[in-house]
Structure formats: structure tokens, C-alpha cells
PDB file of C-alpha atoms and ligand atoms in Angstrom:
ATOM      1  CA  MET A   1       5.310  18.670  -2.360  1.00 90.00           C
ATOM      2  CA  MET A   2       3.225  16.990   0.366  1.00 94.00           C
ATOM      3  CA  VAL A   3       4.143  13.367   1.122  1.00 97.00           C
ATOM      4  CA  VAL A   4       1.811  11.194   3.176  1.00 96.00           C
ATOM      5  CA  VAL A   5       2.838   7.589   3.870  1.00 97.00           C
ATOM      6  CA  VAL A   6       0.146   4.928   4.391  1.00 97.00           C
ATOM      7  CA  MET A   7       1.458   1.904   6.325  1.00 97.00           C
ATOM      8  CA  GLY A   8       0.056  -1.324   7.654  1.00 97.00           C
ATOM      9  CA  PRO A   9       0.157  -5.097   7.152  1.00 97.00           C
ATOM     10  CA  PRO A  10      -0.794  -6.720   3.847  1.00 97.00           C
ATOM     11  CA  GLY A  11      -4.561  -6.418   3.484  1.00 96.00           C
ATOM     12  CA  ALA A  12      -4.878  -3.576   5.990  1.00 97.00           C
ATOM     13  CA  GLY A  13      -6.785  -1.593   3.376  1.00 97.00           C
ATOM     14  CA  LYS A  14      -3.901   0.688   2.404  1.00 98.00           C
ATOM     15  CA  GLY A  15      -4.764   0.696  -1.296  1.00 96.00           C
ATOM     16  CA  THR A  16      -8.498   1.123  -0.681  1.00 96.00           C
ATOM     17  CA  GLN A  17      -8.005   4.093   1.636  1.00 97.00           C
ATOM     18  CA  ALA A  18      -4.958   5.649  -0.073  1.00 97.00           C
ATOM     19  CA  VAL A  19      -6.986   6.209  -3.248  1.00 96.00           C
ATOM     20  CA  ARG A  20      -9.727   7.965  -1.251  1.00 96.00           C
ATOM     21  CA  LEU A  21      -7.210  10.103   0.650  1.00 96.00           C
ATOM     22  CA  ALA A  22      -5.362  11.081  -2.511  1.00 97.00           C
ATOM     23  CA  GLU A  23      -8.640  12.214  -4.101  1.00 95.00           C
ATOM     24  CA  ARG A  24      -9.585  14.206  -1.041  1.00 93.00           C
ATOM     25  CA  LEU A  25      -6.183  15.884  -0.733  1.00 93.00           C
ATOM     26  CA  GLY A  26      -5.734  16.426  -4.489  1.00 95.00           C
ATOM     27  CA  LEU A  27      -2.538  14.351  -4.467  1.00 97.00           C
ATOM     28  CA  ALA A  28      -1.295  11.500  -6.669  1.00 98.00           C
ATOM     29  CA  HIS A  29      -1.648   7.910  -5.414  1.00 98.00           C
ATOM     30  CA  VAL A  30       1.634   6.007  -5.775  1.00 98.00           C
ATOM     31  CA  ALA A  31       1.555   2.317  -4.841  1.00 98.00           C
ATOM     32  CA  SER A  32       4.787   0.350  -5.251  1.00 98.00           C
ATOM     33  CA  GLY A  33       2.900  -2.949  -5.600  1.00 97.00           C
ATOM     34  CA  ASP A  34       0.700  -1.485  -8.375  1.00 96.00           C
ATOM     35  CA  LEU A  35       3.795  -0.206 -10.193  1.00 98.00           C
ATOM     36  CA  PHE A  36       5.352  -3.680 -10.080  1.00 97.00           C
ATOM     37  CA  ARG A  37       2.135  -5.375 -11.245  1.00 96.00           C
ATOM     38  CA  GLU A  38       1.832  -2.891 -14.140  1.00 96.00           C
ATOM     39  CA  ALA A  39       5.449  -3.591 -15.116  1.00 97.00           C
ATOM     40  CA  LEU A  40       4.799  -7.313 -14.889  1.00 95.00           C
ATOM     41  CA  ALA A  41       1.687  -7.081 -17.073  1.00 94.00           C
ATOM     42  CA  ALA A  42       3.639  -5.043 -19.627  1.00 96.00           C
ATOM     43  CA  GLY A  43       6.497  -7.583 -19.555  1.00 97.00           C
ATOM     44  CA  THR A  44       9.160  -4.931 -18.870  1.00 97.00           C
ATOM     45  CA  PRO A  45      12.600  -5.821 -17.416  1.00 97.00           C
ATOM     46  CA  LEU A  46      11.473  -4.235 -14.105  1.00 97.00           C
ATOM     47  CA  GLY A  47       8.451  -6.529 -14.010  1.00 97.00           C
ATOM     48  CA  LEU A  48      10.581  -9.587 -14.724  1.00 96.00           C
ATOM     49  CA  GLN A  49      13.019  -8.596 -11.970  1.00 96.00           C
ATOM     50  CA  ALA A  50      10.195  -8.287  -9.444  1.00 97.00           C
ATOM     51  CA  LYS A  51       8.150 -11.340 -10.511  1.00 97.00           C
ATOM     52  CA  GLY A  52       9.774 -14.098  -8.421  1.00 96.00           C
ATOM     53  CA  TYR A  53       9.928 -12.021  -5.251  1.00 98.00           C
ATOM     54  CA  MET A  54       6.270 -11.052  -5.523  1.00 97.00           C
ATOM     55  CA  GLU A  55       5.074 -14.590  -6.199  1.00 95.00           C
ATOM     56  CA  ARG A  56       6.944 -15.839  -3.135  1.00 96.00           C
ATOM     57  CA  GLY A  57       5.668 -12.942  -0.971  1.00 97.00           C
ATOM     58  CA  GLU A  58       9.210 -11.641  -0.436  1.00 98.00           C
ATOM     59  CA  LEU A  59      10.269  -8.023  -0.682  1.00 98.00           C
ATOM     60  CA  VAL A  60      11.827  -6.821  -3.927  1.00 98.00           C
ATOM     61  CA  PRO A  61      15.405  -5.557  -3.261  1.00 98.00           C
ATOM     62  CA  ASP A  62      15.589  -1.989  -1.943  1.00 98.00           C
ATOM     63  CA  THR A  63      17.588  -0.414  -4.788  1.00 97.00           C
ATOM     64  CA  ILE A  64      15.044  -1.574  -7.401  1.00 98.00           C
ATOM     65  CA  VAL A  65      12.080  -0.285  -5.361  1.00 98.00           C
ATOM     66  CA  VAL A  66      13.665   3.035  -4.401  1.00 98.00           C
ATOM     67  CA  ASP A  67      14.678   3.897  -7.989  1.00 98.00           C
ATOM     68  CA  MET A  68      11.211   2.986  -9.269  1.00 98.00           C
ATOM     69  CA  VAL A  69       9.279   5.020  -6.675  1.00 98.00           C
ATOM     70  CA  LEU A  70      11.517   8.106  -6.796  1.00 98.00           C
ATOM     71  CA  GLU A  71      11.287   8.106 -10.578  1.00 98.00           C
ATOM     72  CA  ARG A  72       7.482   7.908 -10.323  1.00 98.00           C
ATOM     73  CA  MET A  73       7.419  10.768  -7.790  1.00 98.00           C
ATOM     74  CA  ALA A  74       9.368  12.984 -10.195  1.00 97.00           C
ATOM     75  CA  ARG A  75       6.543  12.911 -12.773  1.00 98.00           C
ATOM     76  CA  PRO A  76       4.389  16.022 -13.261  1.00 98.00           C
ATOM     77  CA  ASP A  77       1.220  14.568 -11.703  1.00 98.00           C
ATOM     78  CA  CYS A  78       3.096  14.295  -8.375  1.00 98.00           C
ATOM     79  CA  ALA A  79       4.078  17.986  -8.265  1.00 97.00           C
ATOM     80  CA  ALA A  80       1.525  18.824  -5.537  1.00 96.00           C
ATOM     81  CA  GLY A  81       2.382  15.710  -3.575  1.00 97.00           C
ATOM     82  CA  VAL A  82       1.733  12.000  -3.167  1.00 98.00           C
ATOM     83  CA  VAL A  83       0.031   9.472  -0.969  1.00 98.00           C
ATOM     84  CA  LEU A  84       2.554   6.611  -0.791  1.00 98.00           C
ATOM     85  CA  ASP A  85       0.991   3.159  -0.449  1.00 98.00           C
ATOM     86  CA  GLY A  86       3.246   0.166   0.325  1.00 98.00           C
ATOM     87  CA  PHE A  87       6.423   2.262   0.325  1.00 98.00           C
ATOM     88  CA  PRO A  88       8.658   2.596   2.289  1.00 98.00           C
ATOM     89  CA  ARG A  89       8.742  -0.992   3.505  1.00 98.00           C
ATOM     90  CA  THR A  90      12.244  -1.248   5.048  1.00 98.00           C
ATOM     91  CA  ALA A  91      14.477   1.084   7.053  1.00 96.00           C
ATOM     92  CA  ALA A  92      16.732   1.509   3.998  1.00 98.00           C
ATOM     93  CA  GLN A  93      13.739   2.599   1.886  1.00 98.00           C
ATOM     94  CA  ALA A  94      12.570   5.068   4.548  1.00 98.00           C
ATOM     95  CA  GLU A  95      16.054   6.574   4.762  1.00 98.00           C
ATOM     96  CA  ALA A  96      16.344   6.829   0.971  1.00 98.00           C
ATOM     97  CA  LEU A  97      12.974   8.611   0.849  1.00 98.00           C
ATOM     98  CA  ASP A  98      13.993  11.027   3.611  1.00 98.00           C
ATOM     99  CA  GLN A  99      17.266  11.792   1.831  1.00 98.00           C
ATOM    100  CA  ALA A 100      15.589  12.395  -1.519  1.00 98.00           C
ATOM    101  CA  LEU A 101      13.034  14.739   0.093  1.00 98.00           C
ATOM    102  CA  ALA A 102      15.687  16.518   2.196  1.00 97.00           C
ATOM    103  CA  ALA A 103      17.602  17.279  -1.007  1.00 97.00           C
ATOM    104  CA  GLN A 104      14.528  19.324  -2.039  1.00 94.00           C
ATOM    105  CA  GLY A 105      14.100  20.879   1.426  1.00 96.00           C
ATOM    106  CA  LYS A 106      11.072  18.644   2.092  1.00 96.00           C
ATOM    107  CA  GLN A 107      10.069  15.901   4.500  1.00 96.00           C
ATOM    108  CA  VAL A 108       7.331  13.336   5.070  1.00 97.00           C
ATOM    109  CA  GLU A 109       4.205  15.075   6.382  1.00 94.00           C
ATOM    110  CA  ALA A 110       2.727  12.100   8.240  1.00 93.00           C
ATOM    111  CA  ALA A 111       2.843   8.298   8.347  1.00 95.00           C
ATOM    112  CA  LEU A 112      -0.670   6.873   8.765  1.00 96.00           C
ATOM    113  CA  TYR A 113      -0.452   3.424  10.318  1.00 97.00           C
ATOM    114  CA  MET A 114      -3.530   1.252   9.803  1.00 97.00           C
ATOM    115  CA  ARG A 115      -3.772  -1.315  12.613  1.00 97.00           C
ATOM    116  CA  VAL A 116      -5.544  -4.566  11.639  1.00 97.00           C
ATOM    117  CA  PRO A 117      -5.156  -7.989  13.321  1.00 95.00           C
ATOM    118  CA  ALA A 118      -3.792 -10.933  11.300  1.00 90.00           C
ATOM    119  CA  GLU A 119      -7.047 -12.937  11.225  1.00 89.00           C
ATOM    120  CA  VAL A 120      -8.953  -9.989   9.708  1.00 94.00           C
ATOM    121  CA  VAL A 121      -6.237  -9.517   7.111  1.00 95.00           C
ATOM    122  CA  LEU A 122      -6.469 -13.159   6.059  1.00 93.00           C
ATOM    123  CA  ASP A 123     -10.233 -12.870   5.391  1.00 93.00           C
ATOM    124  CA  ARG A 124      -9.735  -9.669   3.469  1.00 95.00           C
ATOM    125  CA  LEU A 125      -6.956 -10.984   1.241  1.00 95.00           C
ATOM    126  CA  THR A 126      -8.362 -14.392   0.413  1.00 93.00           C
ATOM    127  CA  GLY A 127     -11.595 -12.722  -0.822  1.00 95.00           C
ATOM    128  CA  ARG A 128      -9.889  -9.899  -2.689  1.00 96.00           C
ATOM    129  CA  ARG A 129     -10.286  -9.371  -6.438  1.00 96.00           C
ATOM    130  CA  ILE A 130      -8.305  -6.782  -8.416  1.00 96.00           C
ATOM    131  CA  CYS A 131      -9.075  -4.986 -11.675  1.00 97.00           C
ATOM    132  CA  ARG A 132      -6.700  -6.117 -14.410  1.00 95.00           C
ATOM    133  CA  ASP A 133      -6.749  -2.643 -15.975  1.00 94.00           C
ATOM    134  CA  CYS A 134      -6.842  -0.045 -13.152  1.00 95.00           C
ATOM    135  CA  GLN A 135      -5.932  -2.275 -10.153  1.00 94.00           C
ATOM    136  CA  ALA A 136      -8.911  -1.113  -8.069  1.00 95.00           C
ATOM    137  CA  PRO A 137      -9.372  -3.608  -5.199  1.00 95.00           C
ATOM    138  CA  TYR A 138     -12.712  -5.325  -4.476  1.00 96.00           C
ATOM    139  CA  HIS A 139     -13.813  -8.028  -2.053  1.00 96.00           C
ATOM    140  CA  VAL A 140     -16.278 -10.772  -2.836  1.00 95.00           C
ATOM    141  CA  VAL A 141     -18.135 -10.130   0.450  1.00 95.00           C
ATOM    142  CA  PHE A 142     -17.010  -6.808   1.958  1.00 95.00           C
ATOM    143  CA  ASN A 143     -16.798  -4.688  -1.192  1.00 95.00           C
ATOM    144  CA  PRO A 144     -18.311  -6.486  -4.199  1.00 97.00           C
ATOM    145  CA  PRO A 145     -18.529  -4.796  -7.604  1.00 97.00           C
ATOM    146  CA  ALA A 146     -21.999  -3.985  -8.977  1.00 98.00           C
ATOM    147  CA  ARG A 147     -21.539  -6.678 -11.673  1.00 97.00           C
ATOM    148  CA  THR A 148     -19.668  -9.851 -10.704  1.00 96.00           C
ATOM    149  CA  GLY A 149     -16.145  -9.929 -12.134  1.00 97.00           C
ATOM    150  CA  ILE A 150     -16.335  -6.408 -13.644  1.00 98.00           C
ATOM    151  CA  CYS A 151     -14.653  -3.255 -12.307  1.00 98.00           C
ATOM    152  CA  ASP A 152     -17.146  -0.490 -11.364  1.00 97.00           C
ATOM    153  CA  ARG A 153     -14.597   2.172 -12.170  1.00 96.00           C
ATOM    154  CA  CYS A 154     -13.310   1.208 -15.627  1.00 97.00           C
ATOM    155  CA  GLY A 155     -15.174  -1.932 -16.759  1.00 98.00           C
ATOM    156  CA  GLY A 156     -11.994  -4.057 -16.656  1.00 98.00           C
ATOM    157  CA  SER A 157     -12.108  -7.717 -15.638  1.00 98.00           C
ATOM    158  CA  LEU A 158     -11.318  -8.745 -12.058  1.00 98.00           C
ATOM    159  CA  TYR A 159      -8.809 -11.420 -11.037  1.00 96.00           C
ATOM    160  CA  GLN A 160      -7.311 -12.937  -7.901  1.00 95.00           C
ATOM    161  CA  ARG A 161      -3.704 -11.989  -7.171  1.00 94.00           C
ATOM    162  CA  GLU A 162      -1.227 -14.884  -7.271  1.00 91.00           C
ATOM    163  CA  ASP A 163       0.153 -13.832  -3.852  1.00 95.00           C
ATOM    164  CA  ASP A 164      -3.309 -13.796  -2.187  1.00 96.00           C
ATOM    165  CA  ARG A 165      -3.307 -17.564  -1.626  1.00 92.00           C
ATOM    166  CA  GLU A 166      -3.468 -18.373   2.075  1.00 92.00           C
ATOM    167  CA  GLU A 167       0.047 -19.831   2.322  1.00 93.00           C
ATOM    168  CA  THR A 168       1.647 -16.841   0.600  1.00 95.00           C
ATOM    169  CA  VAL A 169      -0.422 -14.397   2.649  1.00 95.00           C
ATOM    170  CA  ARG A 170       0.913 -16.006   5.840  1.00 95.00           C
ATOM    171  CA  HIS A 171       4.463 -15.584   4.565  1.00 96.00           C
ATOM    172  CA  ARG A 172       3.804 -11.941   3.583  1.00 97.00           C
ATOM    173  CA  LEU A 173       2.610 -11.330   7.137  1.00 96.00           C
ATOM    174  CA  GLU A 174       5.872 -12.768   8.531  1.00 97.00           C
ATOM    175  CA  VAL A 175       7.912 -10.616   6.156  1.00 98.00           C
ATOM    176  CA  TYR A 176       5.864  -7.604   7.237  1.00 97.00           C
ATOM    177  CA  LEU A 177       6.534  -8.262  10.928  1.00 97.00           C
ATOM    178  CA  GLN A 178      10.263  -8.737  10.378  1.00 98.00           C
ATOM    179  CA  GLN A 179      11.060  -6.011   7.881  1.00 97.00           C
ATOM    180  CA  THR A 180       8.295  -3.411   7.802  1.00 97.00           C
ATOM    181  CA  ALA A 181       6.815  -3.254  11.313  1.00 96.00           C
ATOM    182  CA  PRO A 182      10.087  -1.687  12.635  1.00 96.00           C
ATOM    183  CA  LEU A 183       9.206   1.391  10.546  1.00 97.00           C
ATOM    184  CA  ILE A 184       6.414   2.099  13.028  1.00 97.00           C
ATOM    185  CA  SER A 185       9.012   3.146  15.592  1.00 97.00           C
ATOM    186  CA  TYR A 186      11.076   4.899  12.895  1.00 97.00           C
ATOM    187  CA  TYR A 187       8.181   7.281  12.246  1.00 97.00           C
ATOM    188  CA  ARG A 188       7.087   7.390  15.877  1.00 97.00           C
ATOM    189  CA  GLN A 189      10.553   8.623  16.896  1.00 97.00           C
ATOM    190  CA  ARG A 190      10.223  11.387  14.295  1.00 96.00           C
ATOM    191  CA  ARG A 191       6.770  12.275  15.687  1.00 94.00           C
ATOM    192  CA  LEU A 192       5.184  11.582  12.324  1.00 94.00           C
ATOM    193  CA  LEU A 193       3.224   8.441  13.185  1.00 95.00           C
ATOM    194  CA  ARG A 194      -0.583   8.619  13.300  1.00 94.00           C
ATOM    195  CA  GLU A 195      -2.321   5.379  14.275  1.00 95.00           C
ATOM    196  CA  VAL A 196      -5.726   4.455  12.919  1.00 96.00           C
ATOM    197  CA  ASP A 197      -7.923   1.470  13.755  1.00 97.00           C
ATOM    198  CA  GLY A 198      -8.270  -0.258  10.355  1.00 98.00           C
ATOM    199  CA  THR A 199     -11.050  -2.649  11.406  1.00 97.00           C
ATOM    200  CA  GLY A 200     -14.728  -2.037  10.611  1.00 95.00           C
ATOM    201  CA  GLY A 201     -16.343  -1.082   7.323  1.00 95.00           C
ATOM    202  CA  LEU A 202     -14.610   0.746   4.480  1.00 95.00           C
ATOM    203  CA  ASP A 203     -16.479   4.023   5.104  1.00 96.00           C
ATOM    204  CA  GLU A 204     -15.957   3.799   8.851  1.00 97.00           C
ATOM    205  CA  VAL A 205     -12.176   3.601   8.323  1.00 97.00           C
ATOM    206  CA  THR A 206     -12.270   6.445   5.796  1.00 96.00           C
ATOM    207  CA  GLY A 207     -14.148   8.508   8.403  1.00 95.00           C
ATOM    208  CA  ARG A 208     -11.363   7.948  10.946  1.00 96.00           C
ATOM    209  CA  LEU A 209      -8.685   8.933   8.440  1.00 94.00           C
ATOM    210  CA  VAL A 210     -10.595  12.018   7.367  1.00 89.00           C
ATOM    211  CA  ARG A 211     -10.973  13.094  11.004  1.00 90.00           C
ATOM    212  CA  LEU A 212      -7.183  12.872  11.329  1.00 87.00           C
ATOM    213  CA  LEU A 213      -6.789  14.992   8.222  1.00 77.00           C
ATOM    214  CA  ASP A 214      -9.321  17.534   9.462  1.00 77.00           C
ATOM    215  CA  GLU A 215      -7.330  17.844  12.662  1.00 80.00           C
ATOM    216  CA  GLY A 216      -4.537  19.031  10.383  1.00 68.00           C
ATOM    217  CA  VAL A 217      -2.092  16.271  11.146  1.00 55.00           C
ATOM    218  CA  ALA A 218      -1.603  15.081   7.593  1.00 47.00           C
TER     219      ALA A 218
HETATM  220  P1  AP5 B 301       1.570  -4.699  -2.308  1.00 52.80           P
HETATM  221  O1  AP5 B 301       0.753  -4.683  -3.532  1.00 52.80           O
HETATM  222  O2  AP5 B 301       2.014  -3.400  -1.719  1.00 52.80           O
HETATM  223  O3  AP5 B 301       0.832  -5.584  -1.235  1.00 52.80           O
HETATM  224  P2  AP5 B 301       0.617  -5.414   0.349  1.00 52.80           P
HETATM  225  O4  AP5 B 301       1.371  -4.413   1.096  1.00 52.80           O
HETATM  226  O5  AP5 B 301       0.828  -6.810   0.789  1.00 52.80           O
HETATM  227  O6  AP5 B 301      -0.717  -4.818   0.462  1.00 52.80           O
HETATM  228  P3  AP5 B 301      -1.990  -5.296  -0.188  1.00 52.80           P
HETATM  229  O7  AP5 B 301      -2.126  -4.728  -1.576  1.00 52.80           O
HETATM  230  O8  AP5 B 301      -2.050  -6.806  -0.088  1.00 52.80           O
HETATM  231  O9  AP5 B 301      -3.104  -4.787   0.806  1.00 52.80           O
HETATM  232  P4  AP5 B 301      -3.717  -3.342   1.095  1.00 52.80           P
HETATM  233  O10 AP5 B 301      -3.331  -2.950   2.461  1.00 52.80           O
HETATM  234  O11 AP5 B 301      -3.437  -2.374  -0.019  1.00 52.80           O
HETATM  235  O12 AP5 B 301      -5.232  -3.740   1.124  1.00 52.80           O
HETATM  236  P5  AP5 B 301      -6.451  -3.459   0.101  1.00 52.80           P
HETATM  237  O13 AP5 B 301      -6.866  -2.035   0.162  1.00 52.80           O
HETATM  238  O14 AP5 B 301      -6.173  -4.049  -1.245  1.00 52.80           O
HETATM  239  O15 AP5 B 301       2.902  -5.550  -2.536  1.00 52.80           O
HETATM  240  C1  AP5 B 301       2.880  -6.770  -3.227  1.00 52.80           C
HETATM  241  C2  AP5 B 301       4.308  -7.261  -3.408  1.00 52.80           C
HETATM  242  O16 AP5 B 301       5.068  -6.323  -4.188  1.00 52.80           O
HETATM  243  C3  AP5 B 301       5.128  -7.439  -2.123  1.00 52.80           C
HETATM  244  O17 AP5 B 301       4.910  -8.684  -1.513  1.00 52.80           O
HETATM  245  C4  AP5 B 301       6.548  -7.281  -2.656  1.00 52.80           C
HETATM  246  O18 AP5 B 301       6.990  -8.448  -3.306  1.00 52.80           O
HETATM  247  C5  AP5 B 301       6.397  -6.189  -3.710  1.00 52.80           C
HETATM  248  N1  AP5 B 301       6.578  -4.837  -3.146  1.00 52.80           N
HETATM  249  C6  AP5 B 301       5.662  -3.820  -3.155  1.00 52.80           C
HETATM  250  N2  AP5 B 301       6.156  -2.728  -2.541  1.00 52.80           N
HETATM  251  C7  AP5 B 301       7.402  -3.060  -2.119  1.00 52.80           C
HETATM  252  C8  AP5 B 301       8.396  -2.352  -1.379  1.00 52.80           C
HETATM  253  N3  AP5 B 301       8.207  -1.083  -0.966  1.00 52.80           N
HETATM  254  N4  AP5 B 301       9.555  -2.990  -1.101  1.00 52.80           N
HETATM  255  C9  AP5 B 301       9.779  -4.263  -1.520  1.00 52.80           C
HETATM  256  N5  AP5 B 301       8.869  -4.990  -2.212  1.00 52.80           N
HETATM  257  C10 AP5 B 301       7.678  -4.392  -2.508  1.00 52.80           C
HETATM  258  O19 AP5 B 301      -7.575  -4.321   0.833  1.00 52.80           O
HETATM  259  C11 AP5 B 301      -7.452  -5.733   0.946  1.00 52.80           C
HETATM  260  C12 AP5 B 301      -8.831  -6.367   0.763  1.00 52.80           C
HETATM  261  O20 AP5 B 301      -9.670  -6.030   1.874  1.00 52.80           O
HETATM  262  C13 AP5 B 301      -9.596  -5.928  -0.500  1.00 52.80           C
HETATM  263  O21 AP5 B 301     -10.314  -7.014  -0.958  1.00 52.80           O
HETATM  264  C14 AP5 B 301     -10.539  -4.829   0.022  1.00 52.80           C
HETATM  265  O22 AP5 B 301     -11.699  -4.720  -0.756  1.00 52.80           O
HETATM  266  C15 AP5 B 301     -10.828  -5.326   1.426  1.00 52.80           C
HETATM  267  N6  AP5 B 301     -11.023  -4.260   2.400  1.00 52.80           N
HETATM  268  C16 AP5 B 301     -10.325  -3.083   2.510  1.00 52.80           C
HETATM  269  N7  AP5 B 301     -10.751  -2.366   3.560  1.00 52.80           N
HETATM  270  C17 AP5 B 301     -11.751  -3.112   4.148  1.00 52.80           C
HETATM  271  C18 AP5 B 301     -12.574  -2.901   5.280  1.00 52.80           C
HETATM  272  N8  AP5 B 301     -12.488  -1.797   6.052  1.00 52.80           N
HETATM  273  N9  AP5 B 301     -13.467  -3.873   5.588  1.00 52.80           N
HETATM  274  C19 AP5 B 301     -13.561  -5.009   4.833  1.00 52.80           C
HETATM  275  N10 AP5 B 301     -12.811  -5.253   3.739  1.00 52.80           N
HETATM  276  C20 AP5 B 301     -11.902  -4.313   3.408  1.00 52.80           C
END
């Protein structure tokens, strides 16, 4: 099983690029935020547990996230491997992932860190629209769908995430700096960190990531 971690601040483009990478590598795309939003839409106990944290832009407690993601990774479509998007997000989550992989004689292949400054992230998130059905992300200016309000991929309707309001985005950025940014050195110390400039157009960023992959580092 090949495990590639995609990291970066909220709005760095993790989801956008992780889907492309997963397709290219023939791996499953596993996004913790998508899993929570699906659970929320389905009204499951997991969704209800996560709801308040997500609306406030806080992290959901580690044990809930770790159980959910490891369970997802055990499904058949993840047998070849996964591109993890938005997980791990704390040191405890990274350690739990390492332990679970070590128990199978595996380890993280690479952690791709997408660097994007805060002001760029704010523009990206306040203009973001998400498909209600497949969660594909769009942007009203940078990546609009062919038909306004309709997902190109599945025809679902697009909506604005509750936590993409400016005030909540600012709080998510603070939470990122406090709790998730320290993972950059966690992976750097393990020589797994690969940094990518996440600014510029969608295809430009994909090109940089693909070059990294072609160099055989992920
Ligand atoms: P989550 O859904 O993971 O949100 P996030 O990390 O804040 O990341 P985003 O989805 O906001 O951004 P992204 O980097 O994927 O960017 P995207 O590709 O969409 O988490 C939400 C919440 O769930 C958390 O706050 C927490 O409560 C909970 N949660 C999830 N995981 C957790 C965990 N592990 N532990 C604890 N709690 C957890 O792009 C953003 C926008 O920019 C889009 O509009 C896109 O079209 C546009 N865009 C992308 N690339 C470009 C580009 N190159 N140029 C211009 N526009 C671009």
C-alpha cells in the first residue's frame, strides 16, 4: 500500500490536486473533511459529532478522526494505496497513522507540502463552491464550472461551505498554524517532506507536483 500525504493550509488546493494525483497514481483519494461532510449530509452520529467543530473551524478530536480515516483506508478500493488529503492534521494523528502502517510493515511514502500565503488562501476560499453530491471544488473566478451552479463532473448542485466565511477562514488559518504546521518539521525530520509552491494556476501547480512524482520521490 502506497500512502502519500498532501499537506498545506486551508485553501492551499489540497483537494483539487489530491484528486488529480490519485488519478495519476491509480490510488484512492481519502479526504477527512469530505468524509465528515458526507456523514453530516447523511445525518449519521459521526456527522453530528463533527458538526459543531467544523462550523467553528476547530479540529475534530483526534480519536474520532483517526478511527474514521483508518477504517476508510481498510476498504478494498484503498488496497493499492491512498492519497491522504487533510489528514494527518496533528502530531497525534501523524503518530497514529505511522503506527497503523508500521503494523503492516509499511510507512508514508512522501508528504507533499503545498506552500500558499494567507492572502491567496482567503481569496480562494471565499470564492469556493462545492458539489453537494461529489464534493468536487470549484471557484467562481479561478475554476468556474461550465454551467453556473452545476458540477461538471456529476451534475450535482454547487453550494458555499458554512466554514468558508471570512471570519471562520481566519480562525481555520490560526488553528492550522498552531496545530498542523508543526507536522512540516515532523515529516522533514523523517526526510519525507517535499515542498511545492502552491501559487499560480491549477495546471501549473499540477505540473510541479507531477514533476516531483516523475523524479520518483512520491
Ligand atoms: P477540510 O475539508 O480538510 O478543509 P481544509 O483543510 O481547511 O482544506 P480545504 O478543503 O478548505 O482546502 P483545500 O486545500 O482542499 O483547497 P481546495 O482544493 O478546495 O476540513 C474541514 C473541517 O473538517 C476542519 O476545519 C475540521 O473541523 C474537520 N477536519 C477535517 N480533517 C480533520 C482532521 N484530520 N483532524 C481534525 N479535524 C478535521 O481549493 C480551495 C479553493 O481554491 C477552491 O475554490 C479551488 O477551486 C481554488 N483553487 C485551488 N487551486 C487553485 C489554484 N492553483 N489557483 C486558483 N484557485 C485555486
